[in-house]
Amino acid sequence: MMEVTALASGSSGNCFYVGNNNEAVLVDAGISAKQVYNRMEELGLDPGKLRGIFITHEHSDHIRGADVLARQLKIPIYATKKTLQNGMICSEKSLFRTIIAGKDIKIGRLSVESFSKSHKAADPVSYTIVGNKRVAVITDAGYACKNIQEHISNAHFLFIESNHDDKMLERGPYPAYLKRWISGDTGHLSNRQAALSVLECASAELQNMVLSHLSQTNNSPEVALETFHSLLKERTGFRAKIDVSDRERPTPLYVI
Ligand SMILES: [Zn+2]
Ligand SMILES: [Zn+2]
């Protein structure tokens, strides 16, 4: 049994929970510790089960609550060396654990796989957490590189970045340089990029996907879902359920 939820996801804060009966981890802690506790309580989850926080990269929407959470719960923060050096992640350095992308970390009966991706940060990674199922958490990527394609293809449960709609970004209020970065190779996956990579790579074993890291300005849940449904209907026999995460509230607790 595995329990999975996005406690928050969006450009303003990201925090994903993946656990089994005995232990659990967070991927990123981009909302306050208080919000993490409140949202876990809402879902009946026990913070006492948390064994670590796995940080993807040093941007504030991924690390905001990590310092307080790690110190209060006395749990380690896992990240690459460059991420730990480049972000104000935690004041208690003894809680740092350095990971190397591609080397698995065992947390009780969970195994955490990390892999590099393309994003404008010091040394960004994404994670797949493996228990009796494989849960991939993939956000903040400029394009679906080989590593991302591989982890999508092996996933039973997938959080996939669906950051922006191309037209909404193009016509929206952001300055030109920001538009160029977001849509470029070190920016964020658009609805279309994300849907196409799922269309090309996902296996018949994929049960659920949750569209994540939606931009408040350049996207909406309806537009993102519409893009996914219209592209994925090309693929016969594809049955994975598609939901959308939210910055203000957790998704339901998925038990897989
Ligand atoms: Zn982000
Ligand atoms: Zn980022």
Short mmCIF file of C-alpha atoms and ligand atoms in Angstrom, two decimals:
data_model
loop_
_atom_site.label_atom_id
_atom_site.label_comp_id
_atom_site.label_asym_id
_atom_site.label_seq_id
_atom_site.Cartn_x
_atom_site.Cartn_y
_atom_site.Cartn_z
CA MET A 1 0.00 0.00 0.00
CA MET A 2 1.19 3.49 -0.76
CA GLU A 3 -0.39 6.83 0.12
CA VAL A 4 0.21 9.76 -2.19
CA THR A 5 -0.89 13.39 -2.28
CA ALA A 6 0.19 16.84 -3.44
CA LEU A 7 -0.19 18.92 -0.26
CA ALA A 8 0.31 21.92 -2.56
CA SER A 9 1.44 22.51 -6.09
CA GLY A 10 1.66 25.62 -8.23
CA SER A 11 4.12 28.36 -9.02
CA SER A 12 3.68 29.67 -5.45
CA GLY A 13 4.48 26.50 -3.51
CA ASN A 14 5.08 22.78 -3.99
CA CYS A 15 5.01 19.90 -1.51
CA PHE A 16 4.31 16.24 -2.30
CA TYR A 17 3.78 13.42 0.22
CA VAL A 18 4.54 9.77 -0.56
CA GLY A 19 4.45 7.04 2.08
CA ASN A 20 3.60 3.47 3.05
CA ASN A 21 2.34 2.01 6.36
CA ASN A 22 5.58 2.71 8.19
CA GLU A 23 7.35 5.67 6.70
CA ALA A 24 6.88 8.62 4.39
CA VAL A 25 8.86 11.34 2.65
CA LEU A 26 8.13 14.78 1.31
CA VAL A 27 9.31 15.89 -2.09
CA ASP A 28 9.95 19.63 -1.63
CA ALA A 29 8.55 21.83 1.12
CA GLY A 30 7.57 25.03 -0.63
CA ILE A 31 4.75 25.96 1.75
CA SER A 32 5.10 26.87 5.42
CA ALA A 33 5.54 24.13 8.02
CA LYS A 34 2.21 25.17 9.53
CA GLN A 35 0.45 24.66 6.20
CA VAL A 36 2.13 21.26 5.82
CA TYR A 37 0.86 20.17 9.27
CA ASN A 38 -2.65 21.54 8.63
CA ARG A 39 -2.98 19.86 5.26
CA MET A 40 -1.61 16.56 6.54
CA GLU A 41 -4.08 16.65 9.43
CA GLU A 42 -6.92 17.35 7.00
CA LEU A 43 -6.00 14.11 5.19
CA GLY A 44 -5.43 12.10 8.39
CA LEU A 45 -1.65 11.89 7.82
CA ASP A 46 0.83 11.77 10.71
CA PRO A 47 3.92 14.05 10.46
CA GLY A 48 5.60 11.59 12.85
CA LYS A 49 5.91 9.17 9.92
CA LEU A 50 8.04 11.57 7.88
CA ARG A 51 11.65 10.38 7.51
CA GLY A 52 13.05 13.05 5.22
CA ILE A 53 12.51 15.94 2.85
CA PHE A 54 13.84 15.48 -0.68
CA ILE A 55 14.54 18.84 -2.31
CA THR A 56 14.45 19.13 -6.11
CA HIS A 57 16.17 22.53 -6.40
CA GLU A 58 16.73 25.74 -4.50
CA HIS A 59 13.87 27.93 -5.83
CA SER A 60 11.76 29.33 -2.99
CA ASP A 61 8.52 27.67 -4.14
CA HIS A 62 10.25 24.35 -3.30
CA ILE A 63 12.11 25.09 -0.05
CA ARG A 64 10.13 27.73 1.90
CA GLY A 65 9.02 25.42 4.75
CA ALA A 66 12.01 23.06 4.79
CA ASP A 67 14.02 24.79 7.52
CA VAL A 68 11.26 24.81 10.15
CA LEU A 69 9.93 21.35 9.23
CA ALA A 70 13.33 19.65 9.33
CA ARG A 71 14.29 21.24 12.65
CA GLN A 72 10.92 20.65 14.35
CA LEU A 73 10.58 17.05 13.18
CA LYS A 74 14.32 16.37 13.42
CA ILE A 75 14.37 14.82 9.95
CA PRO A 76 17.09 15.12 7.31
CA ILE A 77 17.01 17.19 4.15
CA TYR A 78 18.24 15.36 1.06
CA ALA A 79 19.51 17.33 -1.94
CA THR A 80 22.45 17.50 -4.32
CA LYS A 81 25.60 19.21 -3.03
CA LYS A 82 25.15 22.22 -5.32
CA THR A 83 21.50 22.63 -4.32
CA LEU A 84 22.48 22.61 -0.63
CA GLN A 85 25.24 25.16 -1.33
CA ASN A 86 23.06 27.48 -3.41
CA GLY A 87 19.86 27.75 -1.38
CA MET A 88 18.99 29.03 2.09
CA ILE A 89 17.45 25.64 2.77
CA CYS A 90 18.11 24.98 6.46
CA SER A 91 20.03 26.70 9.24
CA GLU A 92 20.88 23.35 10.87
CA LYS A 93 23.57 21.97 8.59
CA SER A 94 23.80 18.67 10.52
CA LEU A 95 20.43 17.77 8.98
CA PHE A 96 21.85 17.91 5.43
CA ARG A 97 22.31 14.67 3.48
CA THR A 98 23.98 14.96 0.09
CA ILE A 99 22.54 12.91 -2.73
CA ILE A 100 24.07 12.11 -6.10
CA ALA A 101 21.64 12.04 -9.02
CA GLY A 102 21.18 8.44 -10.15
CA LYS A 103 22.06 6.88 -6.76
CA ASP A 104 19.07 5.49 -4.87
CA ILE A 105 18.41 6.31 -1.20
CA LYS A 106 16.68 3.73 1.02
CA ILE A 107 14.17 5.04 3.53
CA GLY A 108 12.85 1.96 5.35
CA ARG A 109 10.97 0.00 2.71
CA LEU A 110 10.88 2.94 0.31
CA SER A 111 13.55 3.59 -2.25
CA VAL A 112 14.02 7.12 -3.61
CA GLU A 113 15.46 7.42 -7.11
CA SER A 114 16.80 10.80 -8.25
CA PHE A 115 17.57 11.98 -11.76
CA SER A 116 18.87 15.16 -13.38
CA LYS A 117 16.69 17.38 -15.54
CA SER A 118 16.97 20.69 -17.37
CA HIS A 119 15.91 23.73 -15.31
CA LYS A 120 17.54 27.06 -14.45
CA ALA A 121 18.93 26.05 -11.05
CA ALA A 122 22.30 24.91 -9.65
CA ASP A 123 21.81 21.14 -9.99
CA PRO A 124 18.09 20.30 -10.29
CA VAL A 125 16.74 16.76 -9.91
CA SER A 126 13.37 15.02 -9.85
CA TYR A 127 12.44 11.91 -7.90
CA THR A 128 10.61 8.62 -8.26
CA ILE A 129 9.64 7.01 -4.95
CA VAL A 130 9.43 3.26 -5.14
CA GLY A 131 7.38 1.08 -2.80
CA ASN A 132 5.00 -1.55 -4.10
CA LYS A 133 4.31 1.01 -6.88
CA ARG A 134 6.41 3.68 -8.58
CA VAL A 135 5.42 7.29 -7.91
CA ALA A 136 7.17 9.89 -10.11
CA VAL A 137 7.21 13.58 -9.17
CA ILE A 138 8.27 15.62 -12.19
CA THR A 139 8.04 19.42 -12.16
CA ASP A 140 10.27 22.36 -13.08
CA ALA A 141 11.73 21.06 -16.33
CA GLY A 142 12.32 22.96 -19.55
CA TYR A 143 11.72 19.92 -21.70
CA ALA A 144 11.11 16.18 -21.32
CA CYS A 145 14.70 14.90 -21.46
CA LYS A 146 15.65 11.21 -21.66
CA ASN A 147 15.58 10.83 -17.85
CA ILE A 148 12.08 12.29 -17.64
CA GLN A 149 10.85 10.10 -20.49
CA GLU A 150 12.22 7.00 -18.77
CA HIS A 151 10.64 7.83 -15.41
CA ILE A 152 7.29 8.59 -17.04
CA SER A 153 7.42 5.25 -18.83
CA ASN A 154 7.95 3.33 -15.56
CA ALA A 155 5.46 5.24 -13.40
CA HIS A 156 2.26 3.85 -11.86
CA PHE A 157 1.43 7.27 -10.43
CA LEU A 158 2.69 10.49 -11.99
CA PHE A 159 2.80 14.11 -10.85
CA ILE A 160 3.66 15.95 -14.06
CA GLU A 161 4.31 19.64 -14.51
CA SER A 162 1.71 21.33 -16.68
CA ASN A 163 2.88 24.87 -16.09
CA HIS A 164 1.41 27.01 -18.83
CA ASP A 165 -0.70 27.16 -21.94
CA ASP A 166 1.52 28.34 -24.82
CA LYS A 167 -1.00 30.92 -26.09
CA MET A 168 -1.85 32.26 -22.62
CA LEU A 169 1.87 32.75 -21.91
CA GLU A 170 2.48 34.42 -25.26
CA ARG A 171 -0.44 36.84 -24.89
CA GLY A 172 -0.10 37.26 -21.13
CA PRO A 173 1.38 40.11 -19.05
CA TYR A 174 4.89 38.70 -18.41
CA PRO A 175 7.88 40.64 -19.82
CA ALA A 176 9.48 39.16 -22.96
CA TYR A 177 12.60 37.82 -21.21
CA LEU A 178 10.49 35.90 -18.70
CA LYS A 179 8.29 34.46 -21.47
CA ARG A 180 11.44 33.32 -23.27
CA TRP A 181 12.84 31.64 -20.15
CA ILE A 182 9.57 29.89 -19.18
CA SER A 183 9.05 28.46 -22.65
CA GLY A 184 12.77 27.68 -23.16
CA ASP A 185 14.82 24.57 -22.41
CA THR A 186 15.59 25.54 -18.79
CA GLY A 187 12.08 26.81 -17.98
CA HIS A 188 8.85 24.93 -17.41
CA LEU A 189 6.83 22.24 -19.22
CA SER A 190 3.77 23.58 -21.02
CA ASN A 191 0.46 21.72 -21.04
CA ARG A 192 1.22 20.55 -24.55
CA GLN A 193 4.80 19.40 -23.81
CA ALA A 194 3.60 17.50 -20.75
CA ALA A 195 0.67 15.86 -22.53
CA LEU A 196 2.83 14.87 -25.50
CA SER A 197 5.47 13.29 -23.27
CA VAL A 198 2.78 11.28 -21.47
CA LEU A 199 1.26 10.33 -24.83
CA GLU A 200 4.64 9.11 -26.10
CA CYS A 201 6.09 7.53 -22.96
CA ALA A 202 3.46 6.41 -20.43
CA SER A 203 2.79 2.69 -20.18
CA ALA A 204 -0.54 0.93 -19.70
CA GLU A 205 0.51 0.54 -16.04
CA LEU A 206 0.01 4.24 -15.35
CA GLN A 207 -3.07 4.50 -13.09
CA ASN A 208 -3.23 8.17 -12.12
CA MET A 209 -1.65 11.40 -13.12
CA VAL A 210 -1.93 14.74 -11.37
CA LEU A 211 -1.19 17.88 -13.37
CA SER A 212 1.12 20.00 -11.22
CA HIS A 213 2.88 23.36 -10.90
CA LEU A 214 0.16 25.22 -12.84
CA SER A 215 0.84 28.92 -13.38
CA GLN A 216 -1.80 31.16 -11.87
CA THR A 217 -1.31 33.71 -14.65
CA ASN A 218 -0.68 31.62 -17.75
CA ASN A 219 -2.89 28.57 -17.20
CA SER A 220 -6.09 27.26 -15.67
CA PRO A 221 -7.12 23.77 -14.56
CA GLU A 222 -9.78 23.70 -17.32
CA VAL A 223 -7.33 24.64 -20.09
CA ALA A 224 -4.70 22.15 -18.85
CA LEU A 225 -7.23 19.29 -18.63
CA GLU A 226 -8.64 20.13 -22.05
CA THR A 227 -5.14 19.92 -23.60
CA PHE A 228 -4.47 16.56 -21.95
CA HIS A 229 -7.82 15.05 -22.85
CA SER A 230 -7.68 16.21 -26.46
CA LEU A 231 -4.13 14.88 -27.01
CA LEU A 232 -4.50 11.65 -25.04
CA LYS A 233 -7.66 10.57 -26.80
CA GLU A 234 -5.33 9.72 -29.70
CA ARG A 235 -4.19 6.79 -27.64
CA THR A 236 -6.58 3.90 -27.46
CA GLY A 237 -6.82 1.93 -24.25
CA PHE A 238 -5.26 4.69 -22.16
CA ARG A 239 -7.13 4.62 -18.86
CA ALA A 240 -5.09 6.71 -16.43
CA LYS A 241 -7.22 9.10 -14.41
CA ILE A 242 -6.21 12.75 -14.75
CA ASP A 243 -6.57 15.22 -11.85
CA VAL A 244 -5.20 18.70 -11.21
CA SER A 245 -3.35 19.84 -8.10
CA ASP A 246 -3.98 23.14 -6.37
CA ARG A 247 -1.83 25.69 -4.54
CA GLU A 248 -4.44 26.41 -1.87
CA ARG A 249 -5.47 22.90 -0.85
CA PRO A 250 -4.24 19.31 -1.00
CA THR A 251 -5.40 16.81 -3.60
CA PRO A 252 -7.35 13.85 -2.23
CA LEU A 253 -5.22 11.19 -0.57
CA TYR A 254 -4.61 8.51 -3.19
CA VAL A 255 -4.17 4.98 -1.86
CA ILE A 256 -2.48 2.79 -4.46
ZN ZN B 1 8.86 25.67 -9.10
ZN ZN B 2 12.09 26.12 -10.30
#
